[in-house]
CSV table of C-alpha atoms in Angstrom, one decimal:
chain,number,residue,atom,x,y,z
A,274,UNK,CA,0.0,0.0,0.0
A,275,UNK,CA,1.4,3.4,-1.0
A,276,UNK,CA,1.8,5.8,1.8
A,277,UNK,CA,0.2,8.9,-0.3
A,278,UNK,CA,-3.0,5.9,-0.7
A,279,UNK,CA,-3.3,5.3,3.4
A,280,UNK,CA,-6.5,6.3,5.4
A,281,UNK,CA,-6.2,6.4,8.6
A,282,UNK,CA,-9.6,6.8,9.5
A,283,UNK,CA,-10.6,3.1,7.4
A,284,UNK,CA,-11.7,0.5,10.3
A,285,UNK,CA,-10.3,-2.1,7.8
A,286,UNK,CA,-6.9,-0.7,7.7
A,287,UNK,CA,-6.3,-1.8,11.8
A,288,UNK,CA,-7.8,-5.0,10.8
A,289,UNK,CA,-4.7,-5.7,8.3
A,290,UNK,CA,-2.2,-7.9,9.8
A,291,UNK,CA,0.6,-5.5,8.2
A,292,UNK,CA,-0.7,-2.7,9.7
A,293,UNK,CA,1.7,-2.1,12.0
A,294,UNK,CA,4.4,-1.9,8.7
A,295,UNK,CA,2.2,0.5,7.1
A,296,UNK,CA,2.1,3.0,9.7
A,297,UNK,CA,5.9,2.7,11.2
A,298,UNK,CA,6.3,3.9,7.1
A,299,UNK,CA,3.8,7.1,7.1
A,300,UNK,CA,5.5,8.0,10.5
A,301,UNK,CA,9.2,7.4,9.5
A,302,UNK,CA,8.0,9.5,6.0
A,303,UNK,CA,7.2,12.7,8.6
A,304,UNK,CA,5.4,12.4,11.8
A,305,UNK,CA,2.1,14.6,10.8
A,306,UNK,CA,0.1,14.2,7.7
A,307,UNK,CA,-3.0,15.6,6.3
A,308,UNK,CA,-5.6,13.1,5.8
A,309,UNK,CA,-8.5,13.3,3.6
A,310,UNK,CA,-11.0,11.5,5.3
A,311,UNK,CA,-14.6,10.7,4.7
A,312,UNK,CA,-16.5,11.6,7.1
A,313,UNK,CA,-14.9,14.3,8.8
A,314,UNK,CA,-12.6,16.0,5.7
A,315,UNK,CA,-9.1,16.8,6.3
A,316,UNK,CA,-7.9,15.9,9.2
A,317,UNK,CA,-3.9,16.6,10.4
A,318,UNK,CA,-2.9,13.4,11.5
A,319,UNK,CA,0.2,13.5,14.2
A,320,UNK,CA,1.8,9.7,14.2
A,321,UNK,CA,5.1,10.5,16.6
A,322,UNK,CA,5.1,10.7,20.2
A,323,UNK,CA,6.7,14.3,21.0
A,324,UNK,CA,4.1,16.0,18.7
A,325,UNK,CA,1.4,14.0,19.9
A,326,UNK,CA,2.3,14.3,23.6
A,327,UNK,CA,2.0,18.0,22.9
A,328,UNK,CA,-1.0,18.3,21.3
A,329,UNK,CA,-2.5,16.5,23.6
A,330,UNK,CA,-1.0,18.4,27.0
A,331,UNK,CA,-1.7,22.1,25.3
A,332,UNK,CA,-5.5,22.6,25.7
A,333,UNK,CA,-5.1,26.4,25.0
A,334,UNK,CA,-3.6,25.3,21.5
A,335,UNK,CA,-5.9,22.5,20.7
A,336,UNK,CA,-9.3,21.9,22.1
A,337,UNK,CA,-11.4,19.1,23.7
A,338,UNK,CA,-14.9,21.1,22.6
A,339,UNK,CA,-14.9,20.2,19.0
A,340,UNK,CA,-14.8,16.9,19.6
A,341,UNK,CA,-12.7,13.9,21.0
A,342,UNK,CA,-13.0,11.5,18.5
A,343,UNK,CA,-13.4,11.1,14.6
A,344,UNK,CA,-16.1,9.3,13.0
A,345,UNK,CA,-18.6,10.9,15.3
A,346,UNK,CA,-20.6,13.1,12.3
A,347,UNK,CA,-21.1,17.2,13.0
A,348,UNK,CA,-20.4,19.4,16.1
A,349,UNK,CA,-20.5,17.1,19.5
A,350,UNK,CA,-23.6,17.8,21.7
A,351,UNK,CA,-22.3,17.9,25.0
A,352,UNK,CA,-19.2,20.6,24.2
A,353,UNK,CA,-18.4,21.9,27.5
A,354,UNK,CA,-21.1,19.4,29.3
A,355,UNK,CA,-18.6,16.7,29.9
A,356,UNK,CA,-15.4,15.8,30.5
A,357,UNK,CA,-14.1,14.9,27.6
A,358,UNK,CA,-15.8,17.5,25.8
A,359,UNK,CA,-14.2,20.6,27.8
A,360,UNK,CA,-11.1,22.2,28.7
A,361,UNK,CA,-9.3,24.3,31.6
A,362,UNK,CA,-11.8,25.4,35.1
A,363,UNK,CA,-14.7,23.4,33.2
A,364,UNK,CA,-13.3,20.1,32.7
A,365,UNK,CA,-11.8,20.4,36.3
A,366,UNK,CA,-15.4,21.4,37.5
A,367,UNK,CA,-16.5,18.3,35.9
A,368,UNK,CA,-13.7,15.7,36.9
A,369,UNK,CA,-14.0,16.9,40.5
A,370,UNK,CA,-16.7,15.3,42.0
A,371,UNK,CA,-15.7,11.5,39.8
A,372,UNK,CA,-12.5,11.5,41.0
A,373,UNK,CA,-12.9,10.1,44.4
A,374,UNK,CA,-14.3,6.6,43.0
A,375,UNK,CA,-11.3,6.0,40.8
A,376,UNK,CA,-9.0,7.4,42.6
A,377,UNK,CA,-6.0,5.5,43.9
A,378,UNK,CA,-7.3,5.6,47.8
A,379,UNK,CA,-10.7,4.6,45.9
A,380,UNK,CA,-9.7,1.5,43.9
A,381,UNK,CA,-7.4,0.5,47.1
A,382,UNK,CA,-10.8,0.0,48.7
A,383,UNK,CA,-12.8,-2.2,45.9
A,384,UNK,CA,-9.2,-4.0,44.6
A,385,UNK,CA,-10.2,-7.3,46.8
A,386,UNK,CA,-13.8,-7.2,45.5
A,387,UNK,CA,-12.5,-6.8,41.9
A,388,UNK,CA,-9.6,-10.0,42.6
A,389,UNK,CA,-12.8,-11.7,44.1
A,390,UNK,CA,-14.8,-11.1,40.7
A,391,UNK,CA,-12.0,-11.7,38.1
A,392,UNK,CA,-11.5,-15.4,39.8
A,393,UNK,CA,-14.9,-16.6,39.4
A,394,UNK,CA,-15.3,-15.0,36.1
A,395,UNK,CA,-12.2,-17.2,34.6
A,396,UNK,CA,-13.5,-20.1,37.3
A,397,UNK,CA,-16.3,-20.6,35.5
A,398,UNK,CA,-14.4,-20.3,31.7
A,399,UNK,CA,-12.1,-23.0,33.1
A,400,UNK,CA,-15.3,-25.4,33.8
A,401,UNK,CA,-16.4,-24.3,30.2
A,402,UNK,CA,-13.0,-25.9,28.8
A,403,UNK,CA,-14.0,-23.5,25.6
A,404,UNK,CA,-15.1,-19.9,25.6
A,405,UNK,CA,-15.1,-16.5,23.7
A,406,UNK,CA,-12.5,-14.5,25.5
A,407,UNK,CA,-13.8,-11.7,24.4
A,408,UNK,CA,-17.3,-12.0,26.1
A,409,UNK,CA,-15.7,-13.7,28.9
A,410,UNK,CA,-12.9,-10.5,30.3
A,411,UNK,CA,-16.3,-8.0,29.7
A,412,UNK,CA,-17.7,-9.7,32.5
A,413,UNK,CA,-15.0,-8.0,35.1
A,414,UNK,CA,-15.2,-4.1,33.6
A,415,UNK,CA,-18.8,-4.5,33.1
A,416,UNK,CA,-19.7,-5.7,36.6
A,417,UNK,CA,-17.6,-3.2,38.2
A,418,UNK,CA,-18.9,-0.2,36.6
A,419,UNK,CA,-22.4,-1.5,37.2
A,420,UNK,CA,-21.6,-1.4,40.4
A,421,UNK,CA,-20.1,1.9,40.7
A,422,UNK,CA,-23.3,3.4,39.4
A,423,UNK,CA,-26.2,1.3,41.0
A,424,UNK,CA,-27.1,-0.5,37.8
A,425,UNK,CA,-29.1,-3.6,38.7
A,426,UNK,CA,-28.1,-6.9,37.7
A,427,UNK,CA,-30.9,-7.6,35.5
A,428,UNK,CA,-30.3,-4.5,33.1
A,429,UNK,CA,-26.5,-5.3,32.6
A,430,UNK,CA,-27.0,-7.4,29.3
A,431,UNK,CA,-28.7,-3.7,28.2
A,432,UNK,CA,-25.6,-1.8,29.0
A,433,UNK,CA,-23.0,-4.5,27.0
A,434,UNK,CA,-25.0,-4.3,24.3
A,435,UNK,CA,-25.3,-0.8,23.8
A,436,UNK,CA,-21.9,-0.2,24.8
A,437,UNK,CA,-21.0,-2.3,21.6
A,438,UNK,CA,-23.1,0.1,19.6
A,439,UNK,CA,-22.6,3.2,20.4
A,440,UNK,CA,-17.9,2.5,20.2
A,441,UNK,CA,-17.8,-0.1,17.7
A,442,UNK,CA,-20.9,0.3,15.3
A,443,UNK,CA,-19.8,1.3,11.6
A,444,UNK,CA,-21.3,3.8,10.8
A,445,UNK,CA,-22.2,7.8,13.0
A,446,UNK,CA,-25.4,7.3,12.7
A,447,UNK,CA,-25.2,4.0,14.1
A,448,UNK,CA,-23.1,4.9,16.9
A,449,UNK,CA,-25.6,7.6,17.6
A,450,UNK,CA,-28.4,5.1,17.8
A,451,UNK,CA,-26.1,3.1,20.5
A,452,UNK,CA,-26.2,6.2,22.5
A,453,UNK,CA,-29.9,6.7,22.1
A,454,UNK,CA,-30.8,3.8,23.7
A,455,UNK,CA,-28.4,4.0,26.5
A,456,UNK,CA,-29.1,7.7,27.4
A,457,UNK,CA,-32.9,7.0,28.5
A,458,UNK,CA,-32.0,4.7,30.8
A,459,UNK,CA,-29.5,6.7,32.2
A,460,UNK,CA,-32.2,9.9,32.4
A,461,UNK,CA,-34.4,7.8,33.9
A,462,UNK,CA,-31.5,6.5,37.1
A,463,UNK,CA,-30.8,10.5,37.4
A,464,UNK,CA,-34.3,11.6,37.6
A,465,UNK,CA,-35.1,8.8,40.6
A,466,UNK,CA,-31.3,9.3,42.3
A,467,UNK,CA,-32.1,13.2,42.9
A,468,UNK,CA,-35.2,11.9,44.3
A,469,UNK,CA,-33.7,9.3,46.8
A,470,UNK,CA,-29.7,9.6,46.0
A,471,UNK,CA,-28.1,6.4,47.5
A,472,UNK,CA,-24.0,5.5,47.5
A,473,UNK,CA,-23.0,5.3,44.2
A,474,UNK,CA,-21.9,7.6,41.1
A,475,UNK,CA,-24.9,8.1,39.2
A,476,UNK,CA,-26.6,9.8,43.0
A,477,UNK,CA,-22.8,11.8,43.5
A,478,UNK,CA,-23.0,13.5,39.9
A,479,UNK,CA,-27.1,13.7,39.9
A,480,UNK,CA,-26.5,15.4,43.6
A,481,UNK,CA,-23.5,17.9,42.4
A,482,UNK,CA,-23.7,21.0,43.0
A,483,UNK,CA,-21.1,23.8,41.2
A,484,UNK,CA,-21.4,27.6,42.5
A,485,UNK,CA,-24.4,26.3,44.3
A,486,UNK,CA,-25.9,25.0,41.2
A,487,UNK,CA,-27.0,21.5,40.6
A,488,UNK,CA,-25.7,20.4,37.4
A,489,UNK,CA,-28.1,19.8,34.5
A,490,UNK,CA,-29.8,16.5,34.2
A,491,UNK,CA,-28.5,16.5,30.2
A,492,UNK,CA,-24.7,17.0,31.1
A,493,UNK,CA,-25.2,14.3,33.9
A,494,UNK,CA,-26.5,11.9,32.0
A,495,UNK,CA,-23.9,12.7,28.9
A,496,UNK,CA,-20.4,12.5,31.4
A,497,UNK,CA,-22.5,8.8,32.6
A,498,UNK,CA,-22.9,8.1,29.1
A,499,UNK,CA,-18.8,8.8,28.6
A,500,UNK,CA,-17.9,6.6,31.6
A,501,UNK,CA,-19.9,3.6,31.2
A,502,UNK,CA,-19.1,2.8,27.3
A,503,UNK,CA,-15.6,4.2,28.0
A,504,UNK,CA,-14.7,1.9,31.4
A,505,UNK,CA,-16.1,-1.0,29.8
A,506,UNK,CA,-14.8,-1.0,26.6
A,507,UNK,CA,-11.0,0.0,27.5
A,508,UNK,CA,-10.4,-2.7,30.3
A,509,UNK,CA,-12.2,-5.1,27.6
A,510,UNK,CA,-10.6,-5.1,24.3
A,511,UNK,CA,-7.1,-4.1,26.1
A,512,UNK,CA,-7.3,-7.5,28.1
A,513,UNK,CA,-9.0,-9.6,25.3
A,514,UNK,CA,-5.6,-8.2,22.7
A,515,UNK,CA,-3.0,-8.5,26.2
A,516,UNK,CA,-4.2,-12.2,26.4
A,517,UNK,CA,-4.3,-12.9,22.3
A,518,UNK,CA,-0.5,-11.0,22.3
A,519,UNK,CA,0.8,-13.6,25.0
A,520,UNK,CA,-0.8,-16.6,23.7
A,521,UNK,CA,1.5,-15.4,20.3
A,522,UNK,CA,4.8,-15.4,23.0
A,523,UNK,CA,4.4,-18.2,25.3
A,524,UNK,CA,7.9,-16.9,26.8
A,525,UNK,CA,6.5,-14.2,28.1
A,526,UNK,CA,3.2,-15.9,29.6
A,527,UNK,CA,5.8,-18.4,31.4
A,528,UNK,CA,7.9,-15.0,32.6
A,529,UNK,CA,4.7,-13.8,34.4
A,530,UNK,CA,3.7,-16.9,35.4
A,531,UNK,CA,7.1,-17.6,37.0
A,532,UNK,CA,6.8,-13.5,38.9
A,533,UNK,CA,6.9,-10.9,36.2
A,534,UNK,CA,7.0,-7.5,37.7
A,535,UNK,CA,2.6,-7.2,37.2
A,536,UNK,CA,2.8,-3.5,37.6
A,537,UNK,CA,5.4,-3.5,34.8
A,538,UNK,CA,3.9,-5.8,32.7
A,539,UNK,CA,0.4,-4.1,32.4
A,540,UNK,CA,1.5,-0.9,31.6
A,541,UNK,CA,3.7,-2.3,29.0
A,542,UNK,CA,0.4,-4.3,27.7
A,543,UNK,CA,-1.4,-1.0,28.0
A,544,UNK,CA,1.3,0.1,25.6
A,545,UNK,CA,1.6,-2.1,23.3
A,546,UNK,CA,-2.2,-2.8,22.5
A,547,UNK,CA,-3.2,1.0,22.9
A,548,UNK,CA,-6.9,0.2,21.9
A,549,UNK,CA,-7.5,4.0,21.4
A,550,UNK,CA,-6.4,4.3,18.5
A,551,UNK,CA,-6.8,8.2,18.3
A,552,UNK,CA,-8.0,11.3,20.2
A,553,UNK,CA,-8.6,14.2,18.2
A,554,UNK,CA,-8.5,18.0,18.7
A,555,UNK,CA,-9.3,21.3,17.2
A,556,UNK,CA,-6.7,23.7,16.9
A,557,UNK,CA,-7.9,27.5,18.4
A,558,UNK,CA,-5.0,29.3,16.6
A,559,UNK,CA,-2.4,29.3,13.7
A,560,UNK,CA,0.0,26.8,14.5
A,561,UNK,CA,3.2,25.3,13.4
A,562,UNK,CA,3.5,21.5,13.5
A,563,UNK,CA,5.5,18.8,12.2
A,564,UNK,CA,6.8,21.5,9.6
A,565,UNK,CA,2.6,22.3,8.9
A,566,UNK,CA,0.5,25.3,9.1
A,567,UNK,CA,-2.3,24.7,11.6
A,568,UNK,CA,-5.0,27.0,11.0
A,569,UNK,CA,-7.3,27.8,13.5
A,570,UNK,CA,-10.1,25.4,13.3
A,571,UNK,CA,-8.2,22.5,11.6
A,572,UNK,CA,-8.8,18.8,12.8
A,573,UNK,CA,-6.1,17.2,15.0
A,574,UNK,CA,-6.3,13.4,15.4
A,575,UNK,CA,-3.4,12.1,17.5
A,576,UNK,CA,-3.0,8.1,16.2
A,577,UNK,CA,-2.2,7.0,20.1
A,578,UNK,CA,-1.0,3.3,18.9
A,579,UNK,CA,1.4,4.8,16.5
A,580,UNK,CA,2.7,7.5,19.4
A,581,UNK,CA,3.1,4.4,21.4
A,582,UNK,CA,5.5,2.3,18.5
A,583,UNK,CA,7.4,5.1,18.0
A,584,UNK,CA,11.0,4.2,17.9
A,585,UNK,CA,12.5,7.9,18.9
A,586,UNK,CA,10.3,7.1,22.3
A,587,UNK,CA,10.6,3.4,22.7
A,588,UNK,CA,13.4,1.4,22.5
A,589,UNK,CA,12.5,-1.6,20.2
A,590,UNK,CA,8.7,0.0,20.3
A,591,UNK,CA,7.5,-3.4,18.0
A,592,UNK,CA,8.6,-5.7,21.0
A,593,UNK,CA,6.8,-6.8,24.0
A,594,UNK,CA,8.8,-6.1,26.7
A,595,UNK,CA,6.8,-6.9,30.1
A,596,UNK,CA,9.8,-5.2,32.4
A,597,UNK,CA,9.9,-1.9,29.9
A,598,UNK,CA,10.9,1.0,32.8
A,599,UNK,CA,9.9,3.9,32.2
A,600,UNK,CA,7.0,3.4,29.8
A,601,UNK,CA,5.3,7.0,29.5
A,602,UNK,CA,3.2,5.6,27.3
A,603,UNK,CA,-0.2,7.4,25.8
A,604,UNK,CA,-2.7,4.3,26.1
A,605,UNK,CA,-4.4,6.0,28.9
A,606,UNK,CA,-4.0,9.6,27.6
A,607,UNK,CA,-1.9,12.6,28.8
A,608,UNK,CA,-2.2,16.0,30.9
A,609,UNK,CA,-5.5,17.5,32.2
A,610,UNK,CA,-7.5,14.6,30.2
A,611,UNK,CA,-5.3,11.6,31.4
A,612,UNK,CA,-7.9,8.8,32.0
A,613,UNK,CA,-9.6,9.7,35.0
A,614,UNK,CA,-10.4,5.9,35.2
A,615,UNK,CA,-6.6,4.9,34.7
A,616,UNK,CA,-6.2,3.5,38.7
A,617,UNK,CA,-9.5,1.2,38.2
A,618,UNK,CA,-8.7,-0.1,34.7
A,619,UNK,CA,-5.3,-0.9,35.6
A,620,UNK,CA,-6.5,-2.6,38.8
A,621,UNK,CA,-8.6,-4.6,36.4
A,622,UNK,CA,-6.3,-5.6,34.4
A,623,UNK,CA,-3.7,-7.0,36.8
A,624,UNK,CA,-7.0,-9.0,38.5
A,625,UNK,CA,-7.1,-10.3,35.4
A,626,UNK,CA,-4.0,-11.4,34.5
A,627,UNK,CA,-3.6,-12.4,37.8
A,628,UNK,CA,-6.9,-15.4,37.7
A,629,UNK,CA,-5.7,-16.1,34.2
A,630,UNK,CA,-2.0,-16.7,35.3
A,631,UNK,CA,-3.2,-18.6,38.6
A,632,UNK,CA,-5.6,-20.6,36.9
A,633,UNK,CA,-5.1,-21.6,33.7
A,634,UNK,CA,-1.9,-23.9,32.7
A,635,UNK,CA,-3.1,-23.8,28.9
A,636,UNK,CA,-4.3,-20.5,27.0
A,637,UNK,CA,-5.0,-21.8,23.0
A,638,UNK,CA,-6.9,-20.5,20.4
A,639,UNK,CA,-9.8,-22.8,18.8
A,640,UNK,CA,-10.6,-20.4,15.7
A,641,UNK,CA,-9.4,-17.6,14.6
A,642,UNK,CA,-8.9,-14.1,16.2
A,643,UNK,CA,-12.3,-11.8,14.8
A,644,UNK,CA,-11.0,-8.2,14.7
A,645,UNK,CA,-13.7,-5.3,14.9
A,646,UNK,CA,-13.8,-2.9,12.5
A,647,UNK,CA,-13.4,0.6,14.4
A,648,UNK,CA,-11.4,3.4,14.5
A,649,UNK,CA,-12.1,4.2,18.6
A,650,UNK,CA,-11.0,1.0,20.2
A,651,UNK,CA,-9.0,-1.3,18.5
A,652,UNK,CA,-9.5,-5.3,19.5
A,653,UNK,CA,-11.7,-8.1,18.8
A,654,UNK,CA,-15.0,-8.9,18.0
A,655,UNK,CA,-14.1,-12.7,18.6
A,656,UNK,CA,-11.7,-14.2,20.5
A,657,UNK,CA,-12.1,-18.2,21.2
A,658,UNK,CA,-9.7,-19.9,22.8
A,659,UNK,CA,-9.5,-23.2,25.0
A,660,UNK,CA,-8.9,-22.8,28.9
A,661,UNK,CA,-6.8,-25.8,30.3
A,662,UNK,CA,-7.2,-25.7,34.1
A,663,UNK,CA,-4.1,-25.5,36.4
């Protein structure tokens, strides 16, 4: 594939086994290109890590309220309701009153429950013998957020589902729908937790007050809409692609078997996996980048996986290397809009490993890997394998 040819924005692109090739050559060419896209027009794509690392730590420069992410089809309807969707005193207003339930003194608190849950959830794959690893590592973020919010047991299959749709569907529209169906639900638990708030997120962020203010019901349900589809789908596809890269490397699932550094290891799987692929931002000024003119306005996706292969950062950035120290890697984002979530997800995904490693002797696949087709998170749609028990 030519370079001058490549689309970065085309879900079947990540799907290519040579993708990897293909971008390592548009970065090595120069480290931002414009890309005409389809949906969205031309976009400035950065593929190196210093650029992107400063787009992405310069909110004055380039903004959060056009939008985060590509694909999504017009202006964004919560700009400066939600976190993701705002920048400097606003975002801080919003981030405030989440931060206590993912906080490190926070996920301290749940990280036995979560141990707890990941063991039974690969318990009962082991007694399966068979299983789609994808569905099966869903359970653990899934379960957790539900319980963060209040969300009863019996509407969880709702929230998977429309999870799915809103990240991974294939076209805006589409994705849109996803959200449709989700935010109802969600307007209807705020509406009853300002009436009777109980212990959980969705009565902390329905309750919020900001200058004495409660905040909207619309900008509470769309920063719940932002976690829930974003905590799921992160700790998911990064665990289901961790496990799939290990089962490739047997090596290095005997190394953590036999005491990897855990820590270590899960940021360097974090790293390597980067399921978001990109975060985009709109320039508010005339801007040099990369040896381009940034006009005020412009489109500026940063391609996260390709930040996190870059060679000028990462010392052989194509390798798995589960003791990698440092790793300032961008899987989990950078600055004022680093992952507020990043404590719990980790913790999740060291449970995880963790069950997996004391549990299973045998991790093989019975079919083939199914990639999704998206340009938000990259992983599987599919992922059997066969569990051999310990």
């Amino acid at each position: 594939m030519s370079t001058a040819t490549v689309d970065l924005t085309d879900p079947g692109l990540w799907a290519r086994p040579d993708v990897g090739g293909i971008v390592a050559d548009l970065r090595a060419q120069a480290p931002v290109h414009r890309t005409e896209t389809a949906l969205d027009g031309p976009v400035w794509s950065v593929l190196g890590y210093d650029l992107g690392s400063r787009v992405l730590t310069d909110a004055t420069t380039f903004s959060s309220t056009g939008g985060s992410l590509l694909g999504t089809g017009g202006a964004p309807a919560g700009a400066g309701k939600m976190m993701a969707l705002s920048d400097g005193p606003r975002h801080r207003e919003l981030r405030a009153p989440v931060l206590p339930y993912f906080s490190p003194k926070g996920v301290r608190g749940a990280a036995q429950s979560i141990t707890e849950l990941a063991k039974r959830v690969v318990e009962d794959a082991v007694e399966q013998g068979e299983a789609d690893l994808v569905d099966v590592l869903a359970t653990v973020p899934l379960v957790v957020m539900c319980d963060l919010l209040g969300i009863p047991g019996d509407d969880r299959d709702l929230v998977v589902a429309v999870c799915d749709e809103a990240f991974l569907a294939q076209t805006p529209d589409a994705r849109r729908a996803g959200h449709q169906k989700l935010l109802p639900y969600l307007f209807e638990k705020v509406v009853q937790r300002r009436k009777n708030p109980a212990d959980d997120l969705i009565s902390t962020l329905a309750t919020h007050r900001i200058k004495g203010r409660r905040l909207p019901i619309e900008d509470v349900v769309l920063n719940l809409d932002n976690i829930v589809v974003g905590g799921v789908q992160t700790v998911r596809h990064t665990a289901a692609m961790s496990v799939h890269a290990l089962m490739r490397r047997p090596g290095l699932w005997k190394a953590l078997a036999e005491g990897a550094d855990l820590d270590l290891a899960t940021d360097e799987l974090l790293r390597f996996t980067s399921v978001g692929l990109h975060v985009l931002r709109t320039a508010t000024t005339q801007v040099e980048l990369g040896g381009h003119i940034i006009e005020a306005g412009d489109k500026v996706a940063v391609w996260t996986w390709s930040a996190d292969h870059d060679p000028a950062m990462f010392d052989r950035p194509d390798e798995l290397l589960l003791d990698r120290s440092p790793n300032r890697h961008l899987a989990l984002g950078v600055g004022a809009h680093y992952c507020v979530g990043a404590p719990l997800a980790k913790a999740e995904l060291k449970a995880i490993y963790a069950a997996l490693l004391d549990q299973v002797a045998v991790l093989e696949p019975v079919g083939d890997a199914v990639h999704n087709r998206s340009i938000i998170n990259f992983g599987f749609d599919h992922l059997p394998v066969r569990l051999r028990a310990r």
